[in-house]
Coordinates of C-alpha atoms in Angstrom, one line a residue:
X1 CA -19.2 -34.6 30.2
X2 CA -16.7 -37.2 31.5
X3 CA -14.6 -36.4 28.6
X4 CA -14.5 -32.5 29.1
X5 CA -13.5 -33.4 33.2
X6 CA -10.7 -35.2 31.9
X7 CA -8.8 -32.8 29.5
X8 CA -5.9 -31.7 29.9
X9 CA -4.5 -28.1 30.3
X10 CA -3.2 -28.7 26.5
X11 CA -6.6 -29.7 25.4
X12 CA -8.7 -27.1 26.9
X13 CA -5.9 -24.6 25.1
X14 CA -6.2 -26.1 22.0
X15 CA -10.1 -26.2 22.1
X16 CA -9.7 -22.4 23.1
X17 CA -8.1 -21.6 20.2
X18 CA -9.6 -24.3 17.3
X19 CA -12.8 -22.5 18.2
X20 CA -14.8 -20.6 15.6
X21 CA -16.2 -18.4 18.7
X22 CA -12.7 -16.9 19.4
X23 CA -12.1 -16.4 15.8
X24 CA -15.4 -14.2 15.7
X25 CA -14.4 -12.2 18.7
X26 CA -10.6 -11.5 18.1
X27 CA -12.2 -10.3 14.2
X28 CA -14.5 -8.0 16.0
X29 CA -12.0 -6.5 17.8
X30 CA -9.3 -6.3 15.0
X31 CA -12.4 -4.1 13.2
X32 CA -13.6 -2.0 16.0
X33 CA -10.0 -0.7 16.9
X34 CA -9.2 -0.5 13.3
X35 CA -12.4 1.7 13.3
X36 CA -11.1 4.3 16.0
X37 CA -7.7 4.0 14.6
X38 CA -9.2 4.9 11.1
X39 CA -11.1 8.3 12.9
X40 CA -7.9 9.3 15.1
X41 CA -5.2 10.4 12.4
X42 CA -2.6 8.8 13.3
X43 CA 1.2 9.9 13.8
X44 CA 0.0 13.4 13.8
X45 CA 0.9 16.6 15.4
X46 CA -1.8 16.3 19.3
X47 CA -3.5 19.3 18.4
X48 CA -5.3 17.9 15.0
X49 CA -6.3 14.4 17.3
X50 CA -7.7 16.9 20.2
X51 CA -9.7 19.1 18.1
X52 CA -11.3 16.2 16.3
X53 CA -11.8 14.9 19.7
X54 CA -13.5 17.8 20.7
X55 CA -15.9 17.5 18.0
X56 CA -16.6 14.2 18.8
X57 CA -17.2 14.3 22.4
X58 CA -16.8 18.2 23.3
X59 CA -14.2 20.5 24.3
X60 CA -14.2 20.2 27.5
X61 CA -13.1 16.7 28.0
X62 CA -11.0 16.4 24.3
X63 CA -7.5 16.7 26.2
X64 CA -8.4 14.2 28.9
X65 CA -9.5 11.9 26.3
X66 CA -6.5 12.2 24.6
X67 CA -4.2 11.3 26.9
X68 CA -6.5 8.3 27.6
X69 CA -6.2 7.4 23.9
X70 CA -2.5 8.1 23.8
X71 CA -2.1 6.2 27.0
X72 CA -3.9 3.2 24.9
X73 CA -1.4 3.6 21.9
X74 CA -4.4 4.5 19.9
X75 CA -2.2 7.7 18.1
X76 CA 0.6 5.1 16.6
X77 CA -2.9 2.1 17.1
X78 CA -1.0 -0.4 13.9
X79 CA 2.3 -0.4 16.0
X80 CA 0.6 -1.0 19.8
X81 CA 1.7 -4.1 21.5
X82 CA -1.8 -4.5 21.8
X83 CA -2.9 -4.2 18.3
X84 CA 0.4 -6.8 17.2
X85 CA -1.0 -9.4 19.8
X86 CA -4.6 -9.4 18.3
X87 CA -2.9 -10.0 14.7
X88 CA -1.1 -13.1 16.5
X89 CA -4.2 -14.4 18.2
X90 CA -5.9 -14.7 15.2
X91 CA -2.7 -15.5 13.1
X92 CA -2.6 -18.7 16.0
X93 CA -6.6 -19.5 15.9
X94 CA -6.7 -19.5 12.4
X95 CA -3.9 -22.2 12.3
X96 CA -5.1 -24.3 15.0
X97 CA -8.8 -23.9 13.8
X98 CA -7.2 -25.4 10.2
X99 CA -5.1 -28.4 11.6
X100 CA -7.7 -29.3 13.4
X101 CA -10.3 -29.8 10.9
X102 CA -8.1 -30.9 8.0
X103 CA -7.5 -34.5 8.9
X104 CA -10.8 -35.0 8.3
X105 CA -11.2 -33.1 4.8
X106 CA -7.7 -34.9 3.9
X107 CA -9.8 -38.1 3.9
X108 CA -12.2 -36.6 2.3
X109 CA -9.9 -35.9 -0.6
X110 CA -7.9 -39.0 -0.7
X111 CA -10.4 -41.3 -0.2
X112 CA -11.4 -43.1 -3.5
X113 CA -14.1 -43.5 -5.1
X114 CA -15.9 -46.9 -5.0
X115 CA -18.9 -48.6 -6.5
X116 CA -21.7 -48.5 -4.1
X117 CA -24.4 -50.5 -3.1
X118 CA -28.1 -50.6 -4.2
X119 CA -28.9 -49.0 -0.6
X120 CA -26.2 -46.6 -1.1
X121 CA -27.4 -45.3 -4.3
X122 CA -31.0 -45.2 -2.6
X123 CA -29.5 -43.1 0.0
X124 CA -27.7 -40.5 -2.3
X125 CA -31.5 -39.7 -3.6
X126 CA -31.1 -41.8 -7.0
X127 CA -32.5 -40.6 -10.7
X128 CA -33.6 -43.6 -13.0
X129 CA -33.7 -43.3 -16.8
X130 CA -35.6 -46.6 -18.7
X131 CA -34.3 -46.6 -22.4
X132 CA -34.5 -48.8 -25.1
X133 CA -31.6 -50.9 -26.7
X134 CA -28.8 -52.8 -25.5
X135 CA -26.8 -52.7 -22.3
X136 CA -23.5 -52.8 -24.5
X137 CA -24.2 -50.3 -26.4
X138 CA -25.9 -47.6 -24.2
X139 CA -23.0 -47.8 -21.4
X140 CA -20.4 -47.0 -24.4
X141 CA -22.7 -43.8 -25.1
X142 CA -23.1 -43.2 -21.2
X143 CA -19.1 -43.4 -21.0
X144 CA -18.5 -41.0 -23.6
X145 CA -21.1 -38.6 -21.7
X146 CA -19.5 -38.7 -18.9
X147 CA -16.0 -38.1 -20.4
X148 CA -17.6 -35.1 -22.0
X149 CA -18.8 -33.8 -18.7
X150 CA -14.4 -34.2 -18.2
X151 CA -14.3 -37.4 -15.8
X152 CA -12.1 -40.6 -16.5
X153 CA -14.8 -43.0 -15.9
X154 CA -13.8 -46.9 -13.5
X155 CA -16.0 -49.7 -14.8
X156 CA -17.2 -52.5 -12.9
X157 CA -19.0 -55.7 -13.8
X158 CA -22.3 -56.7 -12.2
X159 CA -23.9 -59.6 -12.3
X160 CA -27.0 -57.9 -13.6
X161 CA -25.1 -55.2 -16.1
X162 CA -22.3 -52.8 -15.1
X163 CA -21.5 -49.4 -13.0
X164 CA -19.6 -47.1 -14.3
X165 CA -18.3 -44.1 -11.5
X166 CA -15.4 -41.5 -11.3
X167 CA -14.8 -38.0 -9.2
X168 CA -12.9 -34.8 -10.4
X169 CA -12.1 -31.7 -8.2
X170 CA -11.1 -33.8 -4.8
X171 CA -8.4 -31.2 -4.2
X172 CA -10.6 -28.9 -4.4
X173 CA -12.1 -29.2 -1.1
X174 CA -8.2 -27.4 0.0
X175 CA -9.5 -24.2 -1.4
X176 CA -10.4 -22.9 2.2
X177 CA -7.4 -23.5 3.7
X178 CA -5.6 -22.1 0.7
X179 CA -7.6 -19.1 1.6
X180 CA -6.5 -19.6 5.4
X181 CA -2.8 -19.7 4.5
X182 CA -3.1 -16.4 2.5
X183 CA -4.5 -14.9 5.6
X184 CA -1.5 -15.7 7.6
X185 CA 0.6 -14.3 4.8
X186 CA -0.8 -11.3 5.2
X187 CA -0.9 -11.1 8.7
X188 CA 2.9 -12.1 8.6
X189 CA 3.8 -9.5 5.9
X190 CA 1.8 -7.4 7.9
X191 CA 4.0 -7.6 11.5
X192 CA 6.9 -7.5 9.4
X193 CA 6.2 -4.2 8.5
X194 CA 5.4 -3.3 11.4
X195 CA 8.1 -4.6 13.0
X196 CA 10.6 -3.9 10.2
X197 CA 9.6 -1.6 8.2
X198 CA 8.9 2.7 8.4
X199 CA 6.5 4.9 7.3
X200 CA 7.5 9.0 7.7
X201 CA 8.1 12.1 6.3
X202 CA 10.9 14.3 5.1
X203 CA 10.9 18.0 4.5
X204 CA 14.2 17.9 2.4
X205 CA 14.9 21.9 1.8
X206 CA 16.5 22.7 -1.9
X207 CA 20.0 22.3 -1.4
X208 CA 20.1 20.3 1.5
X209 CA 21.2 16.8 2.5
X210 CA 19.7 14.4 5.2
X211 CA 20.2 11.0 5.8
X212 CA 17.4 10.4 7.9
X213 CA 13.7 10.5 7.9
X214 CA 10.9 11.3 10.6
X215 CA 8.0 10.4 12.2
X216 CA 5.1 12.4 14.0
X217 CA 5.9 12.3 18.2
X218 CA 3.8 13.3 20.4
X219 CA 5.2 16.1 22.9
X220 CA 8.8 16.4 23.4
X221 CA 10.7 18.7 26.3
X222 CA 13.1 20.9 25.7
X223 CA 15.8 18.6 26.9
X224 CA 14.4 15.4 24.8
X225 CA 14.6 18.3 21.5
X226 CA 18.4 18.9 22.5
X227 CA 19.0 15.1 22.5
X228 CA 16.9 14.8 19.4
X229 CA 19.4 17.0 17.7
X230 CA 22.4 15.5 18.8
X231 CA 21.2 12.2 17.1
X232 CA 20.0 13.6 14.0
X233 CA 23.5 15.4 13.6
X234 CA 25.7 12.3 14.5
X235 CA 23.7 10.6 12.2
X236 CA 23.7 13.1 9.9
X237 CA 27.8 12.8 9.8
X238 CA 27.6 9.0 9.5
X239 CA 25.2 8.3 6.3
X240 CA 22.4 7.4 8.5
X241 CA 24.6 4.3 10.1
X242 CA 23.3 3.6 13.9
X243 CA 26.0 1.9 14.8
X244 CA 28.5 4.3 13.8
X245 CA 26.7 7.2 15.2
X246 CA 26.5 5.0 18.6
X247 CA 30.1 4.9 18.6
X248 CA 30.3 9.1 17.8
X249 CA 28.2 9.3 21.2
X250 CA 29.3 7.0 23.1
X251 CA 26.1 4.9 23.8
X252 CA 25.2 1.3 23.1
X253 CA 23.0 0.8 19.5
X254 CA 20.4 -0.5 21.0
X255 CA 20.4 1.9 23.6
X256 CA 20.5 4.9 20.5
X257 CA 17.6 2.3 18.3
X258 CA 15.2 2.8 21.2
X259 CA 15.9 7.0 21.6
X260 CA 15.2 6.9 17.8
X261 CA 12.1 5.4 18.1
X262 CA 10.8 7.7 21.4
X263 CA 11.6 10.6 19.1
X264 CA 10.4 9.6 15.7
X265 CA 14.1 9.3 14.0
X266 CA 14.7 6.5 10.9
X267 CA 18.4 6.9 9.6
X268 CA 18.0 5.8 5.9
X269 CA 21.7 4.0 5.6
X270 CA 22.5 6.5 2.8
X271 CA 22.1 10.3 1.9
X272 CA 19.5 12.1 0.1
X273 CA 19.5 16.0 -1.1
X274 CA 17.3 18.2 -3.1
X275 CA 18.9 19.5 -6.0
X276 CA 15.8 21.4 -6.9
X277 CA 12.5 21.8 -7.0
X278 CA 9.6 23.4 -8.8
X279 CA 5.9 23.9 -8.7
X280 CA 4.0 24.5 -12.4
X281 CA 0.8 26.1 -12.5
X282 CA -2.1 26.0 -14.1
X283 CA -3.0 29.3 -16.0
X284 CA -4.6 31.9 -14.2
X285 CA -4.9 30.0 -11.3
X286 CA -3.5 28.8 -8.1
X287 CA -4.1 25.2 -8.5
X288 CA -0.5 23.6 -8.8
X289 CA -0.1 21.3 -12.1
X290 CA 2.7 19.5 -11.6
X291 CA 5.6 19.7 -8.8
X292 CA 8.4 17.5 -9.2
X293 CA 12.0 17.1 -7.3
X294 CA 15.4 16.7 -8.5
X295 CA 17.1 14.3 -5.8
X296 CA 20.5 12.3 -5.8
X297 CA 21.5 9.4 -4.0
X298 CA 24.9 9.7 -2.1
X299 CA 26.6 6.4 -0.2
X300 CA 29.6 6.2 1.4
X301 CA 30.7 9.8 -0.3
X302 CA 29.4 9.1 -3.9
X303 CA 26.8 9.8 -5.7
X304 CA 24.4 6.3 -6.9
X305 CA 23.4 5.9 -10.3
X306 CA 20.0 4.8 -10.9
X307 CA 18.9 3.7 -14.3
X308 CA 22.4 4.8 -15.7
X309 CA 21.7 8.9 -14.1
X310 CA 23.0 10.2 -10.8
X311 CA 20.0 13.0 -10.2
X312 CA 16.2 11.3 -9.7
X313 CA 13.3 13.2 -11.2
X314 CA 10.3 12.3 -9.0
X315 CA 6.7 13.4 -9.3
X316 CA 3.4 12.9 -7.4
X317 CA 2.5 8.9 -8.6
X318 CA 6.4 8.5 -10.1
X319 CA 8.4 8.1 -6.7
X320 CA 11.7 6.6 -6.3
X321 CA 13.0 3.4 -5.1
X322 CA 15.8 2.6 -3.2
X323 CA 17.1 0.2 -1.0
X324 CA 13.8 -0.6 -0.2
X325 CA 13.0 2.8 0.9
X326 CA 10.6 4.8 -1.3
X327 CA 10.3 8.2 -1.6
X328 CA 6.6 9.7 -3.0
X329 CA 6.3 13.3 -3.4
X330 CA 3.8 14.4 -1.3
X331 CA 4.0 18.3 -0.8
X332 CA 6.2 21.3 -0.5
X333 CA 6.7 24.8 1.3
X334 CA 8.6 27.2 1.7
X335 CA 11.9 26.5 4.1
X336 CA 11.1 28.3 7.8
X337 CA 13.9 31.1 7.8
X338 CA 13.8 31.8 4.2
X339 CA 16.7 29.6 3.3
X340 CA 19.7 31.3 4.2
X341 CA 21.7 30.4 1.1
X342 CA 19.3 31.0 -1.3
X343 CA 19.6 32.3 -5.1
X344 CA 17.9 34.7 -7.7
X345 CA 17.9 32.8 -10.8
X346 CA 17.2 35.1 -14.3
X347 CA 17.9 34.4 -17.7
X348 CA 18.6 37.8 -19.2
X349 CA 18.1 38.3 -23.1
X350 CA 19.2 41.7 -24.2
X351 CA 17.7 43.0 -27.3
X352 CA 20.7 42.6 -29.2
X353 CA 22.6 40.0 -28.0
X354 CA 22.9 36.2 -26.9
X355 CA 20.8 35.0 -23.7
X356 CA 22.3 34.1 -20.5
X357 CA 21.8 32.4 -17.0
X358 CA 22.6 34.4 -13.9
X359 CA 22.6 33.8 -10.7
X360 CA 22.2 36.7 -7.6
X361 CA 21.5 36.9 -4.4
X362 CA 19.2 39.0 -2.1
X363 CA 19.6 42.8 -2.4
X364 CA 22.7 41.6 -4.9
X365 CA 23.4 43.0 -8.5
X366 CA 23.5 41.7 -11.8
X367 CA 24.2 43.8 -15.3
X368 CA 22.8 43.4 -18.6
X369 CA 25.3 41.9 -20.8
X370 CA 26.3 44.7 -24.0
X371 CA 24.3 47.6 -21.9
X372 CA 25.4 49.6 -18.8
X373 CA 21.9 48.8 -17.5
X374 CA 22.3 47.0 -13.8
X375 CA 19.6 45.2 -12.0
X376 CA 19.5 45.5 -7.9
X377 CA 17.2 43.1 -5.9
X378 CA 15.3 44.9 -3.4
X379 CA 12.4 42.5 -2.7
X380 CA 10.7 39.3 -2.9
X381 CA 6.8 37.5 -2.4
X382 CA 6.9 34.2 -2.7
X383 CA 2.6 35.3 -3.7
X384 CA 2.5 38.3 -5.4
X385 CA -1.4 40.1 -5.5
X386 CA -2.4 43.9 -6.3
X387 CA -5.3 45.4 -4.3
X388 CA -7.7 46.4 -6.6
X389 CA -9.1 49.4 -5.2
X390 CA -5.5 50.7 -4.7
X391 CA -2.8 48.7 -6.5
X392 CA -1.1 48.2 -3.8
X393 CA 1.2 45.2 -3.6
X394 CA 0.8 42.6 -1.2
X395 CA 2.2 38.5 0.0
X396 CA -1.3 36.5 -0.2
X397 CA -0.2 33.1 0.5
X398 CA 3.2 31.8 2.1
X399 CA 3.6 29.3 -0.5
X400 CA 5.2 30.0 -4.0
X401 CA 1.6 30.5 -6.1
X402 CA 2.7 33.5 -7.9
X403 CA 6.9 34.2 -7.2
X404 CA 7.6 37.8 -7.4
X405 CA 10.9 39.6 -7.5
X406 CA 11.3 43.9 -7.8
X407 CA 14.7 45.2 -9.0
X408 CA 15.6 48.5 -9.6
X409 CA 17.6 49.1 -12.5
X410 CA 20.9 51.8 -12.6
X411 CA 22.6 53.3 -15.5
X412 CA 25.8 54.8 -14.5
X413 CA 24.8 54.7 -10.8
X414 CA 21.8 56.4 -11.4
X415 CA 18.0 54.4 -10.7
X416 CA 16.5 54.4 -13.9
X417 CA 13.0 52.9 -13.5
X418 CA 12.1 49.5 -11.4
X419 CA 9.2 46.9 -11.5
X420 CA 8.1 44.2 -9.9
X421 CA 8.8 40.7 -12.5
X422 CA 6.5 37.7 -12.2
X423 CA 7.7 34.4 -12.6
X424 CA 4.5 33.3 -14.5
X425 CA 3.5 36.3 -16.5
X426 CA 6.3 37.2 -19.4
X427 CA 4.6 40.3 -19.7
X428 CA 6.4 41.8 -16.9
X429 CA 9.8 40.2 -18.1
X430 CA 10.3 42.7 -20.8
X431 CA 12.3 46.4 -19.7
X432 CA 11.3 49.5 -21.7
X433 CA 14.6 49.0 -23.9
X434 CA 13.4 45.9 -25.3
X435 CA 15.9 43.5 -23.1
X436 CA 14.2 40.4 -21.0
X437 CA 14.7 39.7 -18.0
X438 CA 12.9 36.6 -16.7
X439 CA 12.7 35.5 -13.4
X440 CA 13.6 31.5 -13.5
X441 CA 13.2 31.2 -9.4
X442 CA 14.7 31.5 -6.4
X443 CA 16.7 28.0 -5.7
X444 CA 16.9 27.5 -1.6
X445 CA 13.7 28.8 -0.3
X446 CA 11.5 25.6 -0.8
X447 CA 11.2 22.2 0.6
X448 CA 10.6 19.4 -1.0
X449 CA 7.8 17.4 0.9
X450 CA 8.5 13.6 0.7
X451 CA 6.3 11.1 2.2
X452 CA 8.9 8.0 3.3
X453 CA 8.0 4.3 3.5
X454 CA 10.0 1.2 4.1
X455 CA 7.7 -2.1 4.3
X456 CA 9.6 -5.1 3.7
X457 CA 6.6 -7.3 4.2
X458 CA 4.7 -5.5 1.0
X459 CA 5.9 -8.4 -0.9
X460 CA 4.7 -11.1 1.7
X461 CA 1.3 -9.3 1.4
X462 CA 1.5 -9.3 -2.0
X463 CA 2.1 -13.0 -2.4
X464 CA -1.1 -13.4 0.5
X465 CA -3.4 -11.9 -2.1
X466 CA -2.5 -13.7 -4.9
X467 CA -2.8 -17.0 -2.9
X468 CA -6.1 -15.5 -1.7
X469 CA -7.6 -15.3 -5.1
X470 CA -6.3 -18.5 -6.0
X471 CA -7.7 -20.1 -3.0
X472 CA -10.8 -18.1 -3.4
X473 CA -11.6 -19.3 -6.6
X474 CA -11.1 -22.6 -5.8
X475 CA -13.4 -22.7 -3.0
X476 CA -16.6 -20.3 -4.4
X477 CA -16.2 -21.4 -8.4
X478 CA -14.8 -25.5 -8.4
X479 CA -16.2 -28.7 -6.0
X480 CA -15.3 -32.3 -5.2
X481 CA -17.8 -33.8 -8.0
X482 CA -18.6 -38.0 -7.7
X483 CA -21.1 -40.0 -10.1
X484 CA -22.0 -43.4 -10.3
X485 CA -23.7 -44.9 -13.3
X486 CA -25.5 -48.4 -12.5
X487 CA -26.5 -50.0 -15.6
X488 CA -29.0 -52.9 -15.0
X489 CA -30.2 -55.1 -18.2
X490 CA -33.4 -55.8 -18.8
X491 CA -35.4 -57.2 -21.6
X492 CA -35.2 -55.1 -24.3
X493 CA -34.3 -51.9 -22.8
X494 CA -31.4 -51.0 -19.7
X495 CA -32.1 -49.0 -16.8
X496 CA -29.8 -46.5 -15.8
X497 CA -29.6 -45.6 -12.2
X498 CA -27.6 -42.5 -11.6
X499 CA -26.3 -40.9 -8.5
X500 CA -23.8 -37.7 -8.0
X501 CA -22.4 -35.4 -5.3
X502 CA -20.5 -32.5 -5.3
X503 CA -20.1 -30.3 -2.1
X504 CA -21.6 -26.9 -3.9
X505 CA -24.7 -26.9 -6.5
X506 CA -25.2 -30.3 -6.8
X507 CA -28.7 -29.8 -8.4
X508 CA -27.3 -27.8 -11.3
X509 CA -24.6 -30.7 -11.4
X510 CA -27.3 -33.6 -11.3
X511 CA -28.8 -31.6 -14.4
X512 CA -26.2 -30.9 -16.7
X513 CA -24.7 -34.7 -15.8
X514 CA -28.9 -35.9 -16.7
X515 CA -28.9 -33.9 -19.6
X516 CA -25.6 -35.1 -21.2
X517 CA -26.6 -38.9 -20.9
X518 CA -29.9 -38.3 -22.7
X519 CA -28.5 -36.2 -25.2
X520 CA -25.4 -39.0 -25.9
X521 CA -27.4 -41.7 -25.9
X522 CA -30.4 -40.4 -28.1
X523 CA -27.4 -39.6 -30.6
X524 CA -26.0 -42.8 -30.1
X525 CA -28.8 -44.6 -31.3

């Protein structure tokens, strides 16, 4: 009691935090917010967090709530000042909670081992074995037993025989705060991502170049949007440099870091654009196959050459790596507008002649090479369907499930006959002449949905784990191991007194050690 009046404010702190009842709080807390943070999508557009609110705890209150959650950093929860603080409170009790219970296990482990008395053997509970034959020769066969159990015995003289002990696995007794040091790693990796690193989204249209990516904000007003714009466009015109588009307006780079981060804005350091895109189908179905994305690299005006080629083909599970920054494909769309620029691609066989690539654009026309036949686009579905009942075309999705074009085709300025061709049935690709005309795509009407992440603590994480199963194994699968043999002559036969320890299964140790002796010694005779 005296002692606790007397500590000092340093004490009382580092008892605060070496305690194993913080540890259990601050964990509890790290998992119930993790909880609601795992519920609440986060980063997302307010309207999918309100509705799942109003599931939760009804309509009525779902907006209220949300702005209380908001207001609590619970829709960006990982990057809260909050959420960062708990990580460092437990990053700082784990440490003190370590140092102050390792000068203790440190003796533990250099401490060593020693012949002990008779009482000290009586104390560590004590087996006895009575066997016949000569001291000599039965503590040479006890020796090489306990070599075979993998200890380098110490022998001692007696005046009534000998006592032979060693130890094995004294480090081991580190293994825990192995484990505690790959906690902090991860912890550390962790707040360096979320201090350092990104995690967003780009919607890169085909044809397009950006050289930043986004995150989801929550509501923005119409003069925030302007200046939102005026960012992304100076940045747009500088390679994705922040200091260079502080300088184009005027502003200080921190001042322009913190408006990027109110309105969700990473510039990349380098330039990124869709060269194409395409979405493969299985047969007969809407259920997309495989959709990949041809991207380059551009920095400082050129384009970058990764593995020896200047265009990327990504997939889903095949992104690309650069910088640091990696780009996954996640999803795709079609470009709001239509994409202004964009271009009918065919490749046009005629029946009698060599197959060619053209290129069109809307309501544009293209001829069949060797023939007078021409080809005028007069519409488009991006998901072409017939009504059964009628025939009827009609648009049944606004993605590009089953890509449509009609053309009319003119011989000597006179409509001929006209048809809608299907990028995925050939059938429809054939005119009544016997020339082919298939529809490739339309290049500039898609987007190219790339899910964008920068961590540069993923490697500091990575190391954590591997330190973690190291430490892990050390501490669940290997212990600090001591034995003492006492050898006491008698006439015509020794007694063997043996004692062991080992700070995890010490009975199945004390076996296996008993088992060895008999077994050596019985051969040994």
């Amino acid at each position: 009691m005296e002692e606790k009046k007397n500590q000092t404010l340093t004490d009382k702190i580092w008892n605060l935090f070496s305690s194993i009842k913080l540890a259990v709080v601050i964990f509890a807390l790290i998992a119930i917010t993790s909880i609601i943070g795992t519920i609440i999508e986060q980063n997302t557009a307010p309207e999918k967090n309100i509705k799942l609110i109003g599931k939760l705890f009804g309509d009525s209150i779902a907006p209220a709530l949300y702005n209380a959650f908001d207001f609590l950093g619970f829709m960006d929860m990982y990057h809260s000042w909050w959420f960062v603080a708990l990580l460092m409170l437990f990053a700082a009790n784990l440490t003190v909670c370590s140092i102050d219970r390792l000068p203790r296990i440190w003796k533990l482990v250099k401490e060593p081992v020693k012949p002990l008395t008779a009482e000290q053997l009586k104390n560590l509970g004590k087996k006895e074995i009575v066997l016949k034959g000569k001291t000599e020769k039965i503590k040479e066969a006890a020796g090489a037993a306990i070599k075979k159990a993998g200890f380098k015995f110490l022998e001692t003289k007696e005046t009534d025989g000998y006592q032979l002990y060693s130890e094995k696995g004294n480090y081991t007794r580190l293994g825990v705060y192995i484990t505690h040091l790959s906690i902090l790693l991860i912890l550390i990796g962790a707040i360096i991502g979320i201090f350092f690193g990104f995690k967003g989204f780009l919607n890169l249209p085909e044809g397009r170049t950006y050289a930043v990516a986004f995150a989801q904000t929550g509501h923005l007003t119409p003069a925030q949007e302007s200046e939102m714009e005026k960012i992304i466009e100076a940045l747009q015109s500088v390679d994705g440099s922040s200091l260079k588009a502080a300088q184009q307006l005027g502003m200080e780079e921190q001042s322009l870091k913190l408006k990027m981060k109110r309105y969700g804005i990473w510039p990349l350091g380098f330039s990124i654009t869709c060269n194409d895109f395409n979405a493969d189908f299985y047969s007969n179905s809407d259920m997309p196959k495989t959709y990949k994305s041809w991207l380059t690299i551009t920095e400082n005006g050129m384009p970058v050459k990764i593995d020896g080629k200047e265009i990327q083909e990504i997939e889903v599970n095949t992104p690309l790596k650069y910088k640091g920054v990696t780009f996954y494909q996640s999803s795709y769309g079609l470009t709001p507008g239509g994409g202004e620029n964009s271009v009918f691609r065919f490749r046009i066989t005629p029946k009698d002649g060599k197959t060619e690539d053209i290129e069109s654009r809307f309501e544009g026309s293209f001829s069949i090479p060797g023939t007078n036949l021409t080809g005028k686009i007069e519409d488009f579905s991006p998901a072409l369907g017939f009504d059964q009942s009628t025939g009827k075309p009609f648009t049944y999705a606004e993605q590009m499930n089953n890509p449509a074009v009609f053309v009319s085709f003119y011989e000597n300025n006179k409509r001929k006959y006209g048809g809608w061709i299907l990028k995925r049935y050939p059938e429809t690709w054939k005119l009544p002449e016997g020339h082919v005309v298939e529809f490739i795509d339309l290049w500039g009407i898609q987007y190219t949905g790339l899910q964008v992440r920068k961590d540069p603590g993923v490697w500091v994480v990575y190391l954590g784990f591997i330190v973690m199963s190291i430490g892990l194994y050390i501490a669940f699968f290997m212990s600090h191991k001591k034995i003492w043999l006492r050898l006491i002559e008698e006439k015509n036969s020794t007694r063997i007194i043996v004692a062991m320890t080992a700070n995890k299964n010490r009975q199945a140790f004390e076996r296996k050690i008993i088992t060895l002796i008999s077994k050596s010694i019985e051969g040994g005779k």
